[in-house]
Amino acid sequence: MINYRNKNKFLHSYKQYLQLVNNKATFIDIARCIDPACVEQPWNRLKFIADEFGIPRVVQIWTKNPGDVLRRGQHLLNEFRKDGTIVICQLTVTGFGPEFEPRVPWPVDWQGIDMMIDFLGTPRALLWRYDPVIPGISDLGMFEYLVRNFAQRGITRAVYNRGEYGLELVRKRMGHLYHRIDFTLDKNILSHEIEQTGRDHGIEFLVLAEGEQLAKPLNVSSRGCWQYEWLVQASDSFPSRDFLPGVFRPGCICAPSFDIGHDGQYEHCHGCVYCFAV
Ligand code: SF4
């Protein structure tokens, strides 16, 4: 639950967000810094916001465990959907396994992924994140297996991204695994292999906007993941472009969204060794 002091701070930031999006284009991230499959806190906050301000226009789920997300949040999300909220999902699947992601379902939980696609109503509402790509550790054989399986499920959009390996926190979390990163690998070749394999199976891969600096030297397309075109494909009821507030998240072309999670919950999340959340 939200304690009194945090509640005021939380209310204040949400009101600021409402102003930014003209009180209408409300896009909630559940959640960027904690997987909502792991804890109740982001669900409590989502409910709190809806009770105080009305339901959001879009709820975007961020997860590595769609089965547990649905177990925790399906009921609430269904309530919102009855009143018109659009639900979309950014699903991260890397294929690293428990050495790198100790509490992420392994082997890949295709059953949970199918449940999520069913819940969303269309594979177009699910964006696959192949994130992070770690040179020397990301396995292109595994990647191709993932591409084939996502393609069979009708997924046509995906994004990939690089990690932040320079951070002391990440080096510490990775421990001996850090030495397996191959900094000599040509990132350009890796990027083009990812994009080409995707194209071969009908999946369009974009490098995330955080990779802007990467995109320039590499000559690959750098875009945001929250594109208007995606939302329109995900739901027939998404309004015209005029609905959007005309401002963007800093550093990318995504619509501004509000992250319902908060820091300090790494211990309760999946324990990914490359994580830079505190
Ligand atoms: S531990 Fe970090 S990287 Fe892993 S799911 Fe949680 S927030 Fe994401």
mmCIF file of C-alpha atoms and ligand atoms in Angstrom:
data_model
loop_
_atom_site.group_PDB
_atom_site.id
_atom_site.type_symbol
_atom_site.label_atom_id
_atom_site.label_comp_id
_atom_site.label_asym_id
_atom_site.label_seq_id
_atom_site.Cartn_x
_atom_site.Cartn_y
_atom_site.Cartn_z
ATOM 1 C CA MET A 1 0.000 0.000 0.000
ATOM 2 C CA ILE A 2 1.046 3.621 -0.337
ATOM 3 C CA ASN A 3 2.105 5.249 2.930
ATOM 4 C CA TYR A 4 0.967 8.810 3.637
ATOM 5 C CA ARG A 5 4.229 10.588 2.767
ATOM 6 C CA ASN A 6 4.744 8.662 -0.449
ATOM 7 C CA LYS A 7 1.096 9.070 -1.298
ATOM 8 C CA ASN A 8 1.415 12.864 -1.444
ATOM 9 C CA LYS A 9 4.532 12.670 -3.565
ATOM 10 C CA PHE A 10 2.902 10.157 -5.870
ATOM 11 C CA LEU A 11 -0.253 12.268 -6.215
ATOM 12 C CA HIS A 12 1.828 15.327 -6.978
ATOM 13 C CA SER A 13 3.767 13.626 -9.773
ATOM 14 C CA TYR A 14 0.621 12.142 -11.266
ATOM 15 C CA LYS A 15 -1.076 15.551 -11.310
ATOM 16 C CA GLN A 16 1.945 16.997 -13.100
ATOM 17 C CA TYR A 17 1.715 14.180 -15.618
ATOM 18 C CA LEU A 18 -1.990 14.867 -16.159
ATOM 19 C CA GLN A 19 -1.191 18.477 -17.019
ATOM 20 C CA LEU A 20 1.461 17.367 -19.492
ATOM 21 C CA VAL A 21 -0.979 15.119 -21.349
ATOM 22 C CA ASN A 22 -3.887 17.593 -21.232
ATOM 23 C CA ASN A 23 -5.784 15.405 -18.765
ATOM 24 C CA LYS A 24 -6.704 12.890 -21.439
ATOM 25 C CA ALA A 25 -3.846 10.944 -23.108
ATOM 26 C CA THR A 26 -3.101 8.974 -19.956
ATOM 27 C CA PHE A 27 -0.698 6.092 -20.647
ATOM 28 C CA ILE A 28 0.312 4.101 -17.600
ATOM 29 C CA ASP A 29 3.399 1.875 -17.527
ATOM 30 C CA ILE A 30 3.040 -1.048 -15.169
ATOM 31 C CA ALA A 31 5.958 -0.967 -14.601
ATOM 32 C CA ARG A 32 9.405 -0.045 -15.848
ATOM 33 C CA CYS A 33 11.409 -0.650 -12.677
ATOM 34 C CA ILE A 34 9.633 -3.717 -11.220
ATOM 35 C CA ASP A 35 7.931 -6.569 -13.014
ATOM 36 C CA PRO A 36 4.211 -6.492 -12.061
ATOM 37 C CA ALA A 37 4.326 -10.296 -12.092
ATOM 38 C CA CYS A 38 6.409 -10.187 -8.905
ATOM 39 C CA VAL A 39 4.669 -7.824 -6.463
ATOM 40 C CA GLU A 40 1.289 -6.263 -5.622
ATOM 41 C CA GLN A 41 2.561 -2.701 -5.222
ATOM 42 C CA PRO A 42 2.140 -1.514 -8.836
ATOM 43 C CA TRP A 43 -1.368 -3.008 -8.981
ATOM 44 C CA ASN A 44 -2.319 -1.165 -5.780
ATOM 45 C CA ARG A 45 -1.037 2.069 -7.265
ATOM 46 C CA LEU A 46 -2.888 1.498 -10.515
ATOM 47 C CA LYS A 47 -6.121 0.968 -8.647
ATOM 48 C CA PHE A 48 -5.445 4.016 -6.502
ATOM 49 C CA ILE A 49 -4.962 6.244 -9.564
ATOM 50 C CA ALA A 50 -8.120 4.927 -11.193
ATOM 51 C CA ASP A 51 -10.138 5.561 -8.014
ATOM 52 C CA GLU A 52 -8.787 9.101 -7.656
ATOM 53 C CA PHE A 53 -8.664 10.262 -11.277
ATOM 54 C CA GLY A 54 -10.594 7.796 -13.418
ATOM 55 C CA ILE A 55 -9.295 4.950 -15.524
ATOM 56 C CA PRO A 56 -6.296 5.522 -17.817
ATOM 57 C CA ARG A 57 -6.650 5.523 -21.608
ATOM 58 C CA VAL A 58 -3.850 2.999 -22.084
ATOM 59 C CA VAL A 59 -2.219 0.531 -19.694
ATOM 60 C CA GLN A 60 1.078 -0.852 -20.890
ATOM 61 C CA ILE A 61 2.287 -3.998 -19.143
ATOM 62 C CA TRP A 62 6.072 -4.547 -18.917
ATOM 63 C CA THR A 63 6.945 -8.093 -17.996
ATOM 64 C CA LYS A 64 9.101 -11.194 -18.322
ATOM 65 C CA ASN A 65 6.409 -13.411 -16.829
ATOM 66 C CA PRO A 66 3.032 -12.882 -18.516
ATOM 67 C CA GLY A 67 1.387 -15.849 -16.762
ATOM 68 C CA ASP A 68 1.921 -14.334 -13.302
ATOM 69 C CA VAL A 69 0.958 -10.859 -14.520
ATOM 70 C CA LEU A 70 -2.411 -12.228 -15.547
ATOM 71 C CA ARG A 71 -2.822 -14.099 -12.263
ATOM 72 C CA ARG A 72 -2.276 -10.854 -10.364
ATOM 73 C CA GLY A 73 -3.857 -8.239 -12.608
ATOM 74 C CA GLN A 74 -6.281 -9.774 -15.060
ATOM 75 C CA HIS A 75 -9.352 -8.976 -13.019
ATOM 76 C CA LEU A 76 -8.494 -5.287 -12.569
ATOM 77 C CA LEU A 77 -7.481 -4.861 -16.207
ATOM 78 C CA ASN A 78 -10.722 -6.442 -17.363
ATOM 79 C CA GLU A 79 -12.649 -3.938 -15.257
ATOM 80 C CA PHE A 80 -10.765 -1.095 -16.948
ATOM 81 C CA ARG A 81 -11.278 -2.555 -20.392
ATOM 82 C CA LYS A 82 -15.033 -2.638 -19.905
ATOM 83 C CA ASP A 83 -14.820 1.148 -19.622
ATOM 84 C CA GLY A 84 -12.570 1.606 -22.637
ATOM 85 C CA THR A 85 -8.952 1.265 -21.491
ATOM 86 C CA ILE A 86 -6.632 -0.194 -24.130
ATOM 87 C CA VAL A 87 -4.190 -2.776 -22.762
ATOM 88 C CA ILE A 88 -0.905 -3.482 -24.538
ATOM 89 C CA CYS A 89 2.155 -5.425 -23.439
ATOM 90 C CA GLN A 90 5.907 -5.124 -23.824
ATOM 91 C CA LEU A 91 7.175 -8.635 -23.208
ATOM 92 C CA THR A 92 10.886 -9.205 -22.685
ATOM 93 C CA VAL A 93 12.293 -12.560 -23.734
ATOM 94 C CA THR A 94 16.062 -12.895 -24.118
ATOM 95 C CA GLY A 95 16.679 -16.644 -23.919
ATOM 96 C CA PHE A 96 19.574 -16.113 -21.472
ATOM 97 C CA GLY A 97 18.269 -18.620 -18.928
ATOM 98 C CA PRO A 98 18.624 -18.750 -15.129
ATOM 99 C CA GLU A 99 22.339 -17.927 -15.024
ATOM 100 C CA PHE A 100 21.452 -14.383 -16.086
ATOM 101 C CA GLU A 101 17.771 -14.181 -15.107
ATOM 102 C CA PRO A 102 17.398 -16.372 -12.014
ATOM 103 C CA ARG A 103 13.648 -15.934 -11.457
ATOM 104 C CA VAL A 104 12.390 -15.540 -15.026
ATOM 105 C CA PRO A 105 10.363 -18.605 -16.135
ATOM 106 C CA TRP A 106 12.628 -21.113 -17.847
ATOM 107 C CA PRO A 107 12.409 -22.756 -20.365
ATOM 108 C CA VAL A 108 10.535 -19.990 -22.172
ATOM 109 C CA ASP A 109 6.938 -19.991 -20.925
ATOM 110 C CA TRP A 110 5.139 -20.156 -24.270
ATOM 111 C CA GLN A 111 1.926 -21.124 -22.504
ATOM 112 C CA GLY A 112 2.002 -17.892 -20.469
ATOM 113 C CA ILE A 113 2.794 -15.940 -23.641
ATOM 114 C CA ASP A 114 -0.181 -17.518 -25.424
ATOM 115 C CA MET A 115 -2.397 -16.642 -22.454
ATOM 116 C CA MET A 116 -1.241 -13.023 -22.717
ATOM 117 C CA ILE A 117 -1.909 -12.856 -26.466
ATOM 118 C CA ASP A 118 -5.399 -14.297 -25.868
ATOM 119 C CA PHE A 119 -6.013 -11.795 -23.107
ATOM 120 C CA LEU A 120 -4.906 -8.860 -25.286
ATOM 121 C CA GLY A 121 -7.176 -10.099 -28.061
ATOM 122 C CA THR A 122 -4.573 -9.725 -30.836
ATOM 123 C CA PRO A 123 -0.846 -10.424 -31.272
ATOM 124 C CA ARG A 124 -0.590 -6.846 -32.546
ATOM 125 C CA ALA A 125 -0.993 -5.619 -28.979
ATOM 126 C CA LEU A 126 2.175 -7.414 -27.899
ATOM 127 C CA LEU A 127 5.621 -5.996 -28.547
ATOM 128 C CA TRP A 128 8.531 -8.395 -28.041
ATOM 129 C CA ARG A 129 11.610 -6.857 -26.432
ATOM 130 C CA TYR A 130 14.871 -8.629 -27.177
ATOM 131 C CA ASP A 131 16.618 -6.628 -24.537
ATOM 132 C CA PRO A 132 19.466 -6.404 -23.709
ATOM 133 C CA VAL A 133 21.680 -7.682 -26.482
ATOM 134 C CA ILE A 134 24.994 -8.594 -24.851
ATOM 135 C CA PRO A 135 27.840 -9.193 -27.311
ATOM 136 C CA GLY A 136 29.444 -12.591 -26.746
ATOM 137 C CA ILE A 137 26.545 -13.744 -24.533
ATOM 138 C CA SER A 138 23.420 -13.262 -26.664
ATOM 139 C CA ASP A 139 23.141 -16.461 -28.660
ATOM 140 C CA LEU A 140 21.983 -16.097 -32.258
ATOM 141 C CA GLY A 141 20.867 -19.764 -32.394
ATOM 142 C CA MET A 142 18.563 -19.170 -29.434
ATOM 143 C CA PHE A 143 17.522 -15.867 -30.993
ATOM 144 C CA GLU A 144 16.398 -17.612 -34.158
ATOM 145 C CA TYR A 145 14.388 -20.123 -32.093
ATOM 146 C CA LEU A 146 12.646 -17.209 -30.358
ATOM 147 C CA VAL A 147 11.983 -15.424 -33.658
ATOM 148 C CA ARG A 148 10.407 -18.552 -35.153
ATOM 149 C CA ASN A 149 8.155 -19.075 -32.149
ATOM 150 C CA PHE A 150 7.041 -15.464 -31.952
ATOM 151 C CA ALA A 151 6.405 -15.387 -35.704
ATOM 152 C CA GLN A 152 4.213 -18.502 -35.420
ATOM 153 C CA ARG A 153 2.117 -16.616 -32.882
ATOM 154 C CA GLY A 154 1.542 -13.702 -35.249
ATOM 155 C CA ILE A 155 3.989 -11.269 -33.646
ATOM 156 C CA THR A 156 5.206 -8.767 -36.239
ATOM 157 C CA ARG A 157 6.877 -6.068 -34.127
ATOM 158 C CA ALA A 158 9.900 -6.250 -31.884
ATOM 159 C CA VAL A 159 12.594 -4.024 -30.439
ATOM 160 C CA TYR A 160 16.121 -4.675 -29.287
ATOM 161 C CA ASN A 161 18.443 -2.709 -27.103
ATOM 162 C CA ARG A 162 21.895 -2.615 -25.513
ATOM 163 C CA GLY A 163 22.655 -2.802 -21.827
ATOM 164 C CA GLU A 164 24.663 -0.451 -19.644
ATOM 165 C CA TYR A 165 27.737 -2.537 -18.945
ATOM 166 C CA GLY A 166 29.912 0.342 -17.817
ATOM 167 C CA LEU A 167 27.931 0.873 -14.611
ATOM 168 C CA GLU A 168 29.642 -0.268 -11.440
ATOM 169 C CA LEU A 169 26.347 -1.679 -10.153
ATOM 170 C CA VAL A 170 25.958 -3.909 -13.227
ATOM 171 C CA ARG A 171 29.585 -5.085 -13.155
ATOM 172 C CA LYS A 172 29.077 -6.092 -9.541
ATOM 173 C CA ARG A 173 25.832 -7.936 -10.253
ATOM 174 C CA MET A 174 27.370 -9.761 -13.202
ATOM 175 C CA GLY A 175 30.443 -10.861 -11.245
ATOM 176 C CA HIS A 176 32.460 -13.451 -13.180
ATOM 177 C CA LEU A 177 29.881 -13.396 -16.011
ATOM 178 C CA TYR A 178 31.077 -9.902 -16.898
ATOM 179 C CA HIS A 179 34.232 -11.376 -18.424
ATOM 180 C CA ARG A 180 32.143 -13.242 -20.972
ATOM 181 C CA ILE A 181 31.108 -10.005 -22.663
ATOM 182 C CA ASP A 182 33.005 -9.704 -25.929
ATOM 183 C CA PHE A 183 33.625 -6.006 -26.454
ATOM 184 C CA THR A 184 35.485 -6.707 -29.694
ATOM 185 C CA LEU A 185 32.396 -7.969 -31.555
ATOM 186 C CA ASP A 186 31.216 -5.732 -34.376
ATOM 187 C CA LYS A 187 27.907 -4.229 -33.190
ATOM 188 C CA ASN A 188 27.005 -3.267 -36.719
ATOM 189 C CA ILE A 189 27.092 -6.886 -37.890
ATOM 190 C CA LEU A 190 25.151 -8.043 -34.811
ATOM 191 C CA SER A 191 22.429 -5.440 -35.378
ATOM 192 C CA HIS A 192 22.026 -6.338 -39.014
ATOM 193 C CA GLU A 193 21.878 -10.058 -38.216
ATOM 194 C CA ILE A 194 19.093 -9.402 -35.707
ATOM 195 C CA GLU A 195 17.122 -7.256 -38.122
ATOM 196 C CA GLN A 196 17.645 -9.651 -41.058
ATOM 197 C CA THR A 197 16.600 -12.748 -39.068
ATOM 198 C CA GLY A 198 13.483 -10.869 -37.988
ATOM 199 C CA ARG A 199 12.676 -9.864 -41.574
ATOM 200 C CA ASP A 200 13.135 -13.471 -42.747
ATOM 201 C CA HIS A 201 10.271 -14.431 -40.428
ATOM 202 C CA GLY A 202 8.067 -11.377 -40.906
ATOM 203 C CA ILE A 203 9.075 -9.557 -37.710
ATOM 204 C CA GLU A 204 10.211 -5.945 -37.937
ATOM 205 C CA PHE A 205 12.972 -5.170 -35.422
ATOM 206 C CA LEU A 206 13.724 -1.626 -34.342
ATOM 207 C CA VAL A 207 16.558 -0.556 -32.104
ATOM 208 C CA LEU A 208 15.228 1.470 -29.191
ATOM 209 C CA ALA A 209 15.564 5.198 -28.975
ATOM 210 C CA GLU A 210 17.943 4.805 -26.052
ATOM 211 C CA GLY A 211 20.233 3.469 -28.763
ATOM 212 C CA GLU A 212 20.149 6.815 -30.584
ATOM 213 C CA GLN A 213 23.906 7.176 -30.277
ATOM 214 C CA LEU A 214 24.172 3.616 -31.498
ATOM 215 C CA ALA A 215 21.881 4.193 -34.460
ATOM 216 C CA LYS A 216 23.913 6.996 -35.968
ATOM 217 C CA PRO A 217 27.228 5.208 -36.403
ATOM 218 C CA LEU A 218 25.459 1.961 -37.256
ATOM 219 C CA ASN A 219 23.026 3.370 -39.761
ATOM 220 C CA VAL A 220 20.113 1.392 -38.315
ATOM 221 C CA SER A 221 16.651 2.701 -37.607
ATOM 222 C CA SER A 222 16.220 4.157 -34.141
ATOM 223 C CA ARG A 223 12.679 4.732 -32.987
ATOM 224 C CA GLY A 224 10.547 4.701 -29.921
ATOM 225 C CA CYS A 225 8.490 1.708 -28.885
ATOM 226 C CA TRP A 226 5.313 3.702 -28.182
ATOM 227 C CA GLN A 227 4.465 4.687 -31.695
ATOM 228 C CA TYR A 228 1.056 5.986 -32.597
ATOM 229 C CA GLU A 229 0.883 3.425 -35.425
ATOM 230 C CA TRP A 230 1.290 0.602 -32.925
ATOM 231 C CA LEU A 231 -1.548 1.801 -30.737
ATOM 232 C CA VAL A 232 -3.858 2.140 -33.711
ATOM 233 C CA GLN A 233 -3.061 -1.424 -34.800
ATOM 234 C CA ALA A 234 -3.487 -2.719 -31.262
ATOM 235 C CA SER A 235 -6.978 -1.324 -30.894
ATOM 236 C CA ASP A 236 -9.546 -0.067 -33.389
ATOM 237 C CA SER A 237 -10.830 2.327 -30.751
ATOM 238 C CA PHE A 238 -7.627 4.369 -30.422
ATOM 239 C CA PRO A 239 -8.442 8.001 -31.285
ATOM 240 C CA SER A 240 -6.856 10.191 -33.962
ATOM 241 C CA ARG A 241 -3.323 11.534 -33.702
ATOM 242 C CA ASP A 242 -4.728 14.863 -32.396
ATOM 243 C CA PHE A 243 -5.498 13.038 -29.193
ATOM 244 C CA LEU A 244 -1.776 12.841 -28.356
ATOM 245 C CA PRO A 245 -0.382 15.746 -26.339
ATOM 246 C CA GLY A 246 2.244 16.838 -28.883
ATOM 247 C CA VAL A 247 5.147 16.273 -26.484
ATOM 248 C CA PHE A 248 7.414 13.248 -26.232
ATOM 249 C CA ARG A 249 9.323 11.297 -23.648
ATOM 250 C CA PRO A 250 12.747 12.890 -23.288
ATOM 251 C CA GLY A 251 15.158 11.481 -25.864
ATOM 252 C CA CYS A 252 12.686 9.515 -27.984
ATOM 253 C CA ILE A 253 9.540 9.724 -30.065
ATOM 254 C CA CYS A 254 7.241 7.891 -27.619
ATOM 255 C CA ALA A 255 4.172 9.471 -26.104
ATOM 256 C CA PRO A 256 4.798 10.498 -22.486
ATOM 257 C CA SER A 257 3.774 7.762 -20.088
ATOM 258 C CA PHE A 258 3.573 7.525 -16.300
ATOM 259 C CA ASP A 259 5.517 4.776 -14.560
ATOM 260 C CA ILE A 260 3.446 3.360 -11.752
ATOM 261 C CA GLY A 261 6.354 1.469 -10.200
ATOM 262 C CA HIS A 262 9.049 2.793 -7.900
ATOM 263 C CA ASP A 263 12.715 2.088 -7.236
ATOM 264 C CA GLY A 264 14.150 -0.035 -4.479
ATOM 265 C CA GLN A 265 12.505 -3.345 -5.357
ATOM 266 C CA TYR A 266 15.292 -5.177 -7.175
ATOM 267 C CA GLU A 267 15.353 -7.843 -4.483
ATOM 268 C CA HIS A 268 11.694 -8.649 -5.154
ATOM 269 C CA CYS A 269 12.064 -8.768 -8.932
ATOM 270 C CA HIS A 270 13.658 -11.405 -11.193
ATOM 271 C CA GLY A 271 17.247 -10.801 -10.060
ATOM 272 C CA CYS A 272 18.591 -10.255 -13.603
ATOM 273 C CA VAL A 273 22.348 -9.825 -13.383
ATOM 274 C CA TYR A 274 22.426 -7.109 -16.050
ATOM 275 C CA CYS A 275 19.761 -5.010 -14.293
ATOM 276 C CA PHE A 276 20.589 -1.396 -13.493
ATOM 277 C CA ALA A 277 17.471 -0.753 -11.386
ATOM 278 C CA VAL A 278 18.260 -0.164 -7.715
HETATM 279 S S1 SF4 B 1 15.367 -7.539 -12.190
HETATM 280 FE FE1 SF4 B 1 15.667 -5.631 -13.346
HETATM 281 S S2 SF4 B 1 15.987 -6.294 -15.497
HETATM 282 FE FE2 SF4 B 1 15.075 -8.033 -14.367
HETATM 283 S S3 SF4 B 1 12.865 -7.788 -14.718
HETATM 284 FE FE3 SF4 B 1 13.325 -6.782 -12.769
HETATM 285 S S4 SF4 B 1 13.644 -4.610 -13.331
HETATM 286 FE FE4 SF4 B 1 13.807 -5.828 -15.236
#
